[in-house]
Amino acid sequence: MRTWSPGQPRRACATRRACLIARFNFIYAKDRLDAEVILRPLICDMEMVQRTIYIAALESFRAAKKAFWKIKISVKDTLALEHMGGPRSLEVAVLDYIACNKDLYDVRHNIQEVIGAMNRNPKLPCPAEVDLIVIASFIQEMCCLAFAMQTLMPPLDIAFGVDGELFNRTMYYRSCDSDFTAAFVAYHIWPALMENGAVIVKGEVVTKK
């Protein structure tokens, strides 16, 4: 019979955290660029392409986090009926249950929610010009990643940047085509990954005067 130790949940969470951070980096290095390739024939302005992908990432996290909290409330109510430990152990049990039962998450619904939010964003091309379903696979990857990141203690999240904010070198890298003397962010290419307010992985921005 396999023995259990109190450190096992912490080790499992640490392993899951490392895998999710690696996945975030892979999406930035591969899936983001694939989405750029898909959008370039449809949107002639590269800045607009990068803005579209960035906002897709933000909206994916927003939608996935909302879906997660709804599921978490339901699972907690169910597990609490037979749970014998304290509040913290119940919280761990709920997060582990959700992490192990990925079918609880209806990612297809979130994809439509993300595309709807993007279609209403005045900074992006209107639906008549570009059908954002073409980057549905990218949105799905981001939604699934964001959802899984909520099962960690503490959860991982992304920074929501604002055009014109002061450039923060601890949070972002400048893109290669930036004006490296500019003090303000013109627009964002990729969000920073955060944990408890600390930067885990830097994002990328364009700075211009």
Tab-separated table of N, CA, C and O in Angstrom, residues 82-194:
chain	number	residue	atom	x	y	z
A	82	GLU	N	-19.046	15.820	2.870
A	82	GLU	CA	-18.378	14.660	3.450
A	82	GLU	C	-16.959	14.966	3.933
A	82	GLU	O	-16.252	14.068	4.388
A	83	HIS	N	-16.559	16.234	3.844
A	83	HIS	CA	-15.187	16.578	4.214
A	83	HIS	C	-15.031	16.641	5.726
A	83	HIS	O	-15.860	17.234	6.426
A	84	MET	N	-13.965	16.041	6.228
A	84	MET	CA	-13.749	15.944	7.672
A	84	MET	C	-12.652	16.880	8.181
A	84	MET	O	-12.477	17.036	9.374
A	85	GLY	N	-11.879	17.488	7.292
A	85	GLY	CA	-10.764	18.339	7.705
A	85	GLY	C	-11.184	19.783	7.880
A	85	GLY	O	-12.369	20.128	7.906
A	86	GLY	N	-10.182	20.673	7.996
A	86	GLY	CA	-10.439	22.097	8.170
A	86	GLY	C	-10.628	22.807	6.843
A	86	GLY	O	-10.571	22.190	5.768
A	87	PRO	N	-10.846	24.133	6.886
A	87	PRO	CA	-11.087	24.921	5.669
A	87	PRO	C	-9.948	24.827	4.659
A	87	PRO	O	-10.188	24.762	3.456
A	88	ARG	N	-8.693	24.826	5.148
A	88	ARG	CA	-7.559	24.780	4.210
A	88	ARG	C	-7.499	23.440	3.491
A	88	ARG	O	-7.256	23.387	2.282
A	89	SER	N	-7.720	22.352	4.220
A	89	SER	CA	-7.670	21.043	3.571
A	89	SER	C	-8.825	20.881	2.587
A	89	SER	O	-8.697	20.200	1.568
A	90	LEU	N	-9.971	21.499	2.883
A	90	LEU	CA	-11.096	21.478	1.940
A	90	LEU	C	-10.727	22.244	0.675
A	90	LEU	O	-11.014	21.801	-0.438
A	91	GLU	N	-10.068	23.383	0.841
A	91	GLU	CA	-9.638	24.186	-0.311
A	91	GLU	C	-8.692	23.380	-1.200
A	91	GLU	O	-8.826	23.372	-2.425
A	92	VAL	N	-7.731	22.686	-0.581
A	92	VAL	CA	-6.789	21.854	-1.336
A	92	VAL	C	-7.541	20.740	-2.063
A	92	VAL	O	-7.263	20.459	-3.244
A	93	ALA	N	-8.484	20.114	-1.385
A	93	ALA	CA	-9.258	19.024	-1.987
A	93	ALA	C	-10.056	19.512	-3.192
A	93	ALA	O	-10.138	18.832	-4.220
A	94	VAL	N	-10.635	20.702	-3.063
A	94	VAL	CA	-11.422	21.278	-4.165
A	94	VAL	C	-10.529	21.559	-5.375
A	94	VAL	O	-10.868	21.203	-6.513
A	95	LEU	N	-9.375	22.180	-5.141
A	95	LEU	CA	-8.466	22.516	-6.242
A	95	LEU	C	-7.939	21.259	-6.918
A	95	LEU	O	-7.850	21.193	-8.156
A	96	ASP	N	-7.590	20.245	-6.108
A	96	ASP	CA	-7.095	18.987	-6.679
A	96	ASP	C	-8.181	18.299	-7.494
A	96	ASP	O	-7.914	17.715	-8.554
A	97	TYR	N	-9.409	18.342	-6.990
A	97	TYR	CA	-10.530	17.709	-7.703
A	97	TYR	C	-10.734	18.373	-9.066
A	97	TYR	O	-10.899	17.687	-10.082
A	98	ILE	N	-10.731	19.691	-9.089
A	98	ILE	CA	-10.927	20.409	-10.357
A	98	ILE	C	-9.767	20.139	-11.310
A	98	ILE	O	-9.966	19.946	-12.512
A	99	ALA	N	-8.534	20.115	-10.768
A	99	ALA	CA	-7.358	19.855	-11.604
A	99	ALA	C	-7.416	18.473	-12.240
A	99	ALA	O	-6.953	18.282	-13.376
A	100	CYS	N	-7.994	17.509	-11.531
A	100	CYS	CA	-8.058	16.120	-12.021
A	100	CYS	C	-9.273	15.848	-12.896
A	100	CYS	O	-9.312	14.836	-13.601
A	101	ASN	N	-10.256	16.741	-12.853
A	101	ASN	CA	-11.493	16.541	-13.621
A	101	ASN	C	-11.668	17.680	-14.612
A	101	ASN	O	-12.527	18.551	-14.463
A	102	LYS	N	-10.831	17.660	-15.631
A	102	LYS	CA	-10.792	18.754	-16.606
A	102	LYS	C	-12.089	18.875	-17.411
A	102	LYS	O	-12.365	19.926	-17.988
A	103	ASP	N	-12.879	17.796	-17.452
A	103	ASP	CA	-14.120	17.839	-18.219
A	103	ASP	C	-15.179	18.739	-17.566
A	103	ASP	O	-16.226	19.006	-18.174
A	104	LEU	N	-14.926	19.201	-16.353
A	104	LEU	CA	-15.851	20.136	-15.707
A	104	LEU	C	-15.889	21.475	-16.445
A	104	LEU	O	-16.865	22.217	-16.351
A	105	TYR	N	-14.827	21.766	-17.165
A	105	TYR	CA	-14.669	23.067	-17.817
A	105	TYR	C	-15.148	23.022	-19.258
A	105	TYR	O	-14.626	22.253	-20.075
A	106	ASP	N	-16.125	23.843	-19.586
A	106	ASP	CA	-16.651	23.940	-20.944
A	106	ASP	C	-15.875	25.030	-21.693
A	106	ASP	O	-16.297	26.185	-21.751
A	107	VAL	N	-14.752	24.645	-22.257
A	107	VAL	CA	-13.894	25.633	-22.896
A	107	VAL	C	-14.533	26.187	-24.165
A	107	VAL	O	-14.297	27.349	-24.530
A	108	ARG	N	-15.369	25.401	-24.839
A	108	ARG	CA	-16.006	25.895	-26.077
A	108	ARG	C	-16.888	27.106	-25.787
A	108	ARG	O	-16.933	28.058	-26.566
A	109	HIS	N	-17.588	27.063	-24.667
A	109	HIS	CA	-18.419	28.212	-24.281
A	109	HIS	C	-17.544	29.439	-24.058
A	109	HIS	O	-17.900	30.553	-24.465
A	110	ASN	N	-16.403	29.252	-23.418
A	110	ASN	CA	-15.499	30.374	-23.159
A	110	ASN	C	-14.911	30.937	-24.436
A	110	ASN	O	-14.686	32.151	-24.535
A	111	ILE	N	-14.632	30.089	-25.417
A	111	ILE	CA	-14.103	30.576	-26.696
A	111	ILE	C	-15.081	31.570	-27.310
A	111	ILE	O	-14.696	32.659	-27.762
A	112	GLN	N	-16.359	31.217	-27.318
A	112	GLN	CA	-17.378	32.109	-27.868
A	112	GLN	C	-17.490	33.385	-27.040
A	112	GLN	O	-17.674	34.479	-27.584
A	113	GLU	N	-17.347	33.247	-25.725
A	113	GLU	CA	-17.404	34.418	-24.842
A	113	GLU	C	-16.238	35.364	-25.127
A	113	GLU	O	-16.409	36.593	-25.167
A	114	VAL	N	-15.056	34.810	-25.325
A	114	VAL	CA	-13.870	35.621	-25.619
A	114	VAL	C	-14.036	36.342	-26.955
A	114	VAL	O	-13.772	37.549	-27.059
A	115	ILE	N	-14.457	35.616	-27.977
A	115	ILE	CA	-14.637	36.235	-29.296
A	115	ILE	C	-15.694	37.328	-29.243
A	115	ILE	O	-15.535	38.401	-29.840
A	116	GLY	N	-16.776	37.099	-28.491
A	116	GLY	CA	-17.806	38.121	-28.334
A	116	GLY	C	-17.261	39.381	-27.684
A	116	GLY	O	-17.547	40.506	-28.125
A	117	ALA	N	-16.450	39.211	-26.633
A	117	ALA	CA	-15.859	40.361	-25.952
A	117	ALA	C	-14.902	41.106	-26.879
A	117	ALA	O	-14.855	42.343	-26.877
A	118	MET	N	-14.138	40.366	-27.685
A	118	MET	CA	-13.208	41.003	-28.607
A	118	MET	C	-13.946	41.749	-29.713
A	118	MET	O	-13.512	42.824	-30.140
A	119	ASN	N	-15.056	41.209	-30.170
A	119	ASN	CA	-15.844	41.879	-31.209
A	119	ASN	C	-16.430	43.195	-30.715
A	119	ASN	O	-16.709	44.097	-31.522
A	120	ARG	N	-16.589	43.318	-29.401
A	120	ARG	CA	-17.127	44.557	-28.829
A	120	ARG	C	-16.031	45.550	-28.452
A	120	ARG	O	-16.322	46.667	-28.030
A	121	ASN	N	-14.766	45.150	-28.614
A	121	ASN	CA	-13.652	46.016	-28.229
A	121	ASN	C	-13.407	47.054	-29.321
A	121	ASN	O	-13.082	46.699	-30.466
A	122	PRO	N	-13.517	48.336	-29.009
A	122	PRO	CA	-13.379	49.377	-30.034
A	122	PRO	C	-11.968	49.499	-30.604
A	122	PRO	O	-11.774	50.124	-31.658
A	123	LYS	N	-10.980	48.913	-29.940
A	123	LYS	CA	-9.608	48.991	-30.426
A	123	LYS	C	-9.299	47.948	-31.495
A	123	LYS	O	-8.236	47.989	-32.116
A	124	LEU	N	-10.212	47.005	-31.700
A	124	LEU	CA	-9.972	45.907	-32.643
A	124	LEU	C	-10.852	46.037	-33.877
A	124	LEU	O	-11.866	46.734	-33.850
A	125	PRO	N	-10.473	45.340	-34.979
A	125	PRO	CA	-11.296	45.389	-36.196
A	125	PRO	C	-12.704	44.877	-35.916
A	125	PRO	O	-12.896	43.983	-35.082
A	126	CYS	N	-13.685	45.444	-36.598
A	126	CYS	CA	-15.069	45.023	-36.370
A	126	CYS	C	-15.288	43.628	-36.965
A	126	CYS	O	-14.549	43.193	-37.859
A	127	PRO	N	-16.310	42.884	-36.490
A	127	PRO	CA	-16.555	41.511	-36.963
A	127	PRO	C	-16.720	41.389	-38.474
A	127	PRO	O	-16.392	40.359	-39.059
A	128	ALA	N	-17.227	42.448	-39.111
A	128	ALA	CA	-17.424	42.394	-40.562
A	128	ALA	C	-16.085	42.318	-41.301
A	128	ALA	O	-16.011	41.809	-42.425
A	129	GLU	N	-15.021	42.797	-40.664
A	129	GLU	CA	-13.714	42.811	-41.310
A	129	GLU	C	-12.925	41.524	-41.056
A	129	GLU	O	-12.292	40.982	-41.960
A	130	VAL	N	-12.973	41.037	-39.833
A	130	VAL	CA	-12.191	39.855	-39.457
A	130	VAL	C	-13.025	38.953	-38.546
A	130	VAL	O	-13.508	39.403	-37.511
A	131	ASP	N	-13.198	37.693	-38.942
A	131	ASP	CA	-13.868	36.714	-38.095
A	131	ASP	C	-12.810	36.088	-37.189
A	131	ASP	O	-11.967	35.312	-37.640
A	132	LEU	N	-12.867	36.429	-35.916
A	132	LEU	CA	-11.825	36.003	-34.979
A	132	LEU	C	-11.873	34.521	-34.646
A	132	LEU	O	-11.001	34.015	-33.920
A	133	ILE	N	-12.834	33.805	-35.181
A	133	ILE	CA	-12.858	32.352	-34.999
A	133	ILE	C	-11.603	31.721	-35.599
A	133	ILE	O	-11.231	30.595	-35.245
A	134	VAL	N	-10.926	32.444	-36.491
A	134	VAL	CA	-9.712	31.902	-37.124
A	134	VAL	C	-8.599	31.654	-36.108
A	134	VAL	O	-7.697	30.853	-36.354
A	135	ILE	N	-8.648	32.347	-34.957
A	135	ILE	CA	-7.632	32.088	-33.926
A	135	ILE	C	-8.256	31.360	-32.726
A	135	ILE	O	-7.771	31.484	-31.596
A	136	ALA	N	-9.296	30.584	-32.989
A	136	ALA	CA	-9.981	29.845	-31.919
A	136	ALA	C	-9.042	28.878	-31.199
A	136	ALA	O	-9.149	28.687	-29.990
A	137	SER	N	-8.116	28.261	-31.941
A	137	SER	CA	-7.200	27.302	-31.303
A	137	SER	C	-6.277	28.007	-30.314
A	137	SER	O	-5.974	27.471	-29.237
A	138	PHE	N	-5.834	29.225	-30.652
A	138	PHE	CA	-5.013	30.004	-29.728
A	138	PHE	C	-5.817	30.382	-28.487
A	138	PHE	O	-5.335	30.254	-27.352
A	139	ILE	N	-7.042	30.836	-28.693
A	139	ILE	CA	-7.903	31.204	-27.575
A	139	ILE	C	-8.175	29.996	-26.682
A	139	ILE	O	-8.147	30.098	-25.449
A	140	GLN	N	-8.384	28.845	-27.289
A	140	GLN	CA	-8.615	27.631	-26.504
A	140	GLN	C	-7.411	27.291	-25.627
A	140	GLN	O	-7.563	26.951	-24.449
A	141	GLU	N	-6.221	27.381	-26.202
A	141	GLU	CA	-5.009	27.110	-25.426
A	141	GLU	C	-4.884	28.072	-24.255
A	141	GLU	O	-4.546	27.671	-23.136
A	142	MET	N	-5.156	29.347	-24.498
A	142	MET	CA	-5.046	30.338	-23.431
A	142	MET	C	-6.098	30.115	-22.351
A	142	MET	O	-5.813	30.243	-21.156
A	143	CYS	N	-7.312	29.789	-22.754
A	143	CYS	CA	-8.382	29.538	-21.789
A	143	CYS	C	-8.060	28.330	-20.913
A	143	CYS	O	-8.208	28.378	-19.683
A	144	CYS	N	-7.625	27.254	-21.534
A	144	CYS	CA	-7.294	26.036	-20.776
A	144	CYS	C	-6.134	26.287	-19.825
A	144	CYS	O	-6.129	25.809	-18.678
A	145	LEU	N	-5.141	27.047	-20.286
A	145	LEU	CA	-4.003	27.380	-19.428
A	145	LEU	C	-4.448	28.234	-18.251
A	145	LEU	O	-4.087	27.962	-17.100
A	146	ALA	N	-5.226	29.269	-18.528
A	146	ALA	CA	-5.690	30.167	-17.473
A	146	ALA	C	-6.528	29.409	-16.447
A	146	ALA	O	-6.386	29.627	-15.234
A	147	PHE	N	-7.382	28.513	-16.919
A	147	PHE	CA	-8.223	27.729	-16.018
A	147	PHE	C	-7.353	26.859	-15.117
A	147	PHE	O	-7.537	26.815	-13.899
A	148	ALA	N	-6.381	26.168	-15.708
A	148	ALA	CA	-5.514	25.277	-14.937
A	148	ALA	C	-4.685	26.060	-13.917
A	148	ALA	O	-4.409	25.561	-12.818
A	149	MET	N	-4.302	27.288	-14.254
A	149	MET	CA	-3.505	28.093	-13.330
A	149	MET	C	-4.271	28.480	-12.075
A	149	MET	O	-3.668	28.806	-11.046
A	150	GLN	N	-5.604	28.438	-12.148
A	150	GLN	CA	-6.405	28.765	-10.975
A	150	GLN	C	-6.440	27.630	-9.959
A	150	GLN	O	-6.870	27.820	-8.819
A	151	THR	N	-5.976	26.442	-10.347
A	151	THR	CA	-5.972	25.307	-9.424
A	151	THR	C	-4.719	25.295	-8.542
A	151	THR	O	-4.561	24.401	-7.715
A	152	LEU	N	-3.829	26.264	-8.731
A	152	LEU	CA	-2.620	26.350	-7.919
A	152	LEU	C	-2.881	27.162	-6.650
A	152	LEU	O	-3.806	27.964	-6.586
A	153	MET	N	-2.046	26.951	-5.647
A	153	MET	CA	-2.092	27.755	-4.423
A	153	MET	C	-0.713	28.371	-4.187
A	153	MET	O	0.204	27.640	-3.808
A	154	PRO	N	-0.568	29.689	-4.426
A	154	PRO	CA	-1.550	30.636	-4.945
A	154	PRO	C	-1.706	30.479	-6.455
A	154	PRO	O	-0.817	29.926	-7.116
A	155	PRO	N	-2.821	30.981	-7.015
A	155	PRO	CA	-3.016	30.880	-8.464
A	155	PRO	C	-2.062	31.804	-9.219
A	155	PRO	O	-1.545	32.772	-8.663
A	156	LEU	N	-1.852	31.479	-10.484
A	156	LEU	CA	-1.085	32.358	-11.366
A	156	LEU	C	-2.057	33.200	-12.175
A	156	LEU	O	-3.154	32.754	-12.519
A	157	ASP	N	-1.652	34.408	-12.493
A	157	ASP	CA	-2.511	35.321	-13.242
A	157	ASP	C	-1.630	36.146	-14.173
A	157	ASP	O	-0.403	36.038	-14.144
A	158	ILE	N	-2.247	36.984	-15.000
A	158	ILE	CA	-1.484	37.864	-15.880
A	158	ILE	C	-1.759	39.317	-15.517
A	158	ILE	O	-2.796	39.648	-14.942
A	159	ALA	N	-0.816	40.179	-15.862
A	159	ALA	CA	-0.975	41.615	-15.641
A	159	ALA	C	-1.775	42.206	-16.797
A	159	ALA	O	-1.497	41.911	-17.961
A	160	PHE	N	-2.754	43.029	-16.466
A	160	PHE	CA	-3.564	43.702	-17.480
A	160	PHE	C	-2.965	45.085	-17.722
A	160	PHE	O	-3.080	45.984	-16.892
A	161	GLY	N	-2.270	45.243	-18.845
A	161	GLY	CA	-1.580	46.492	-19.132
A	161	GLY	C	-2.493	47.545	-19.736
A	161	GLY	O	-3.574	47.243	-20.253
A	162	VAL	N	-2.036	48.795	-19.676
A	162	VAL	CA	-2.784	49.929	-20.215
A	162	VAL	C	-1.870	50.717	-21.154
A	162	VAL	O	-0.722	51.022	-20.800
A	163	ASP	N	-2.360	51.025	-22.344
A	163	ASP	CA	-1.583	51.846	-23.276
A	163	ASP	C	-1.193	53.167	-22.614
A	163	ASP	O	-2.021	53.801	-21.949
A	164	GLY	N	0.060	53.555	-22.801
A	164	GLY	CA	0.518	54.819	-22.251
A	164	GLY	C	1.088	54.721	-20.852
A	164	GLY	O	1.567	55.722	-20.310
A	165	GLU	N	1.070	53.518	-20.258
A	165	GLU	CA	1.640	53.377	-18.916
A	165	GLU	C	3.158	53.527	-18.965
A	165	GLU	O	3.787	53.322	-19.999
A	166	LEU	N	3.731	53.876	-17.836
A	166	LEU	CA	5.177	54.011	-17.735
A	166	LEU	C	5.827	52.642	-17.903
A	166	LEU	O	5.376	51.652	-17.315
A	167	PHE	N	6.856	52.564	-18.731
A	167	PHE	CA	7.538	51.295	-18.957
A	167	PHE	C	8.168	50.791	-17.660
A	167	PHE	O	8.890	51.528	-16.975
A	168	ASN	N	7.901	49.538	-17.332
A	168	ASN	CA	8.419	48.903	-16.122
A	168	ASN	C	9.347	47.764	-16.533
A	168	ASN	O	8.875	46.720	-16.990
A	169	ARG	N	10.643	47.923	-16.356
A	169	ARG	CA	11.602	46.931	-16.823
A	169	ARG	C	11.557	45.644	-16.011
A	169	ARG	O	12.057	44.616	-16.446
A	170	THR	N	10.976	45.699	-14.813
A	170	THR	CA	10.853	44.465	-14.030
A	170	THR	C	9.675	43.619	-14.493
A	170	THR	O	9.596	42.433	-14.173
A	171	MET	N	8.762	44.219	-15.261
A	171	MET	CA	7.577	43.511	-15.712
A	171	MET	C	7.607	43.172	-17.199
A	171	MET	O	7.026	42.166	-17.619
A	172	TYR	N	8.298	43.978	-17.994
A	172	TYR	CA	8.261	43.801	-19.448
A	172	TYR	C	9.643	43.863	-20.093
A	172	TYR	O	10.543	44.549	-19.597
A	173	TYR	N	9.751	43.178	-21.212
A	173	TYR	CA	10.838	43.399	-22.162
A	173	TYR	C	10.326	44.364	-23.229
A	173	TYR	O	9.129	44.400	-23.526
A	174	ARG	N	11.238	45.128	-23.828
A	174	ARG	CA	10.872	45.936	-24.993
A	174	ARG	C	11.001	45.073	-26.244
A	174	ARG	O	11.938	44.272	-26.361
A	175	SER	N	10.095	45.258	-27.197
A	175	SER	CA	10.221	44.576	-28.476
A	175	SER	C	11.429	45.123	-29.223
A	175	SER	O	11.895	46.238	-28.951
A	176	CYS	N	11.928	44.348	-30.164
A	176	CYS	CA	13.154	44.746	-30.879
A	176	CYS	C	12.960	46.015	-31.704
A	176	CYS	O	13.930	46.729	-31.989
A	177	ASP	N	11.711	46.323	-32.085
A	177	ASP	CA	11.463	47.522	-32.891
A	177	ASP	C	11.025	48.714	-32.040
A	177	ASP	O	10.535	49.707	-32.557
A	178	SER	N	11.211	48.618	-30.729
A	178	SER	CA	10.856	49.719	-29.834
A	178	SER	C	11.864	50.853	-29.920
A	178	SER	O	13.012	50.663	-30.353
A	179	ASP	N	11.429	52.029	-29.477
A	179	ASP	CA	12.342	53.127	-29.222
A	179	ASP	C	12.833	52.928	-27.789
A	179	ASP	O	12.082	53.090	-26.826
A	180	PHE	N	14.096	52.557	-27.644
A	180	PHE	CA	14.617	52.204	-26.322
A	180	PHE	C	14.858	53.420	-25.426
A	180	PHE	O	15.224	53.278	-24.266
A	181	THR	N	14.646	54.624	-25.965
A	181	THR	CA	14.746	55.823	-25.136
A	181	THR	C	13.374	56.292	-24.661
A	181	THR	O	13.279	57.203	-23.836
A	182	ALA	N	12.318	55.684	-25.176
A	182	ALA	CA	10.956	56.093	-24.806
A	182	ALA	C	10.613	55.589	-23.410
A	182	ALA	O	10.972	54.478	-23.019
A	183	ALA	N	9.903	56.413	-22.665
A	183	ALA	CA	9.573	56.074	-21.276
A	183	ALA	C	8.203	55.423	-21.132
A	183	ALA	O	7.895	54.855	-20.078
A	184	PHE	N	7.386	55.478	-22.198
A	184	PHE	CA	6.014	55.001	-22.066
A	184	PHE	C	5.701	53.872	-23.056
A	184	PHE	O	6.297	53.786	-24.126
A	185	VAL	N	4.745	53.043	-22.667
A	185	VAL	CA	4.336	51.906	-23.482
A	185	VAL	C	3.335	52.362	-24.540
A	185	VAL	O	2.302	52.962	-24.215
A	186	ALA	N	3.659	52.099	-25.803
A	186	ALA	CA	2.730	52.418	-26.890
A	186	ALA	C	1.610	51.372	-26.948
A	186	ALA	O	0.426	51.710	-27.025
A	187	TYR	N	1.995	50.094	-26.902
A	187	TYR	CA	1.009	49.015	-26.816
A	187	TYR	C	1.706	47.740	-26.345
A	187	TYR	O	2.930	47.641	-26.340
A	188	HIS	N	0.907	46.761	-25.948
A	188	HIS	CA	1.412	45.516	-25.368
A	188	HIS	C	1.364	44.381	-26.387
A	188	HIS	O	0.408	44.268	-27.165
A	189	ILE	N	2.379	43.560	-26.364
A	189	ILE	CA	2.442	42.384	-27.229
A	189	ILE	C	2.097	41.121	-26.450
A	189	ILE	O	1.392	40.235	-26.961
A	190	TRP	N	2.541	41.032	-25.216
A	190	TRP	CA	2.311	39.825	-24.405
A	190	TRP	C	2.266	40.212	-22.930
A	190	TRP	O	3.063	41.048	-22.484
A	191	PRO	N	1.351	39.623	-22.159
A	191	PRO	CA	1.241	39.990	-20.745
A	191	PRO	C	2.312	39.338	-19.881
A	191	PRO	O	2.847	38.270	-20.218
A	192	ALA	N	2.608	39.976	-18.762
A	192	ALA	CA	3.500	39.388	-17.762
A	192	ALA	C	2.717	38.374	-16.936
A	192	ALA	O	1.523	38.547	-16.681
A	193	LEU	N	3.385	37.311	-16.526
A	193	LEU	CA	2.767	36.294	-15.676
A	193	LEU	C	3.080	36.627	-14.221
A	193	LEU	O	4.240	36.876	-13.872
A	194	MET	N	2.043	36.624	-13.376
A	194	MET	CA	2.168	37.094	-12.004
A	194	MET	C	1.785	36.017	-10.991
A	194	MET	O	0.969	35.138	-11.277
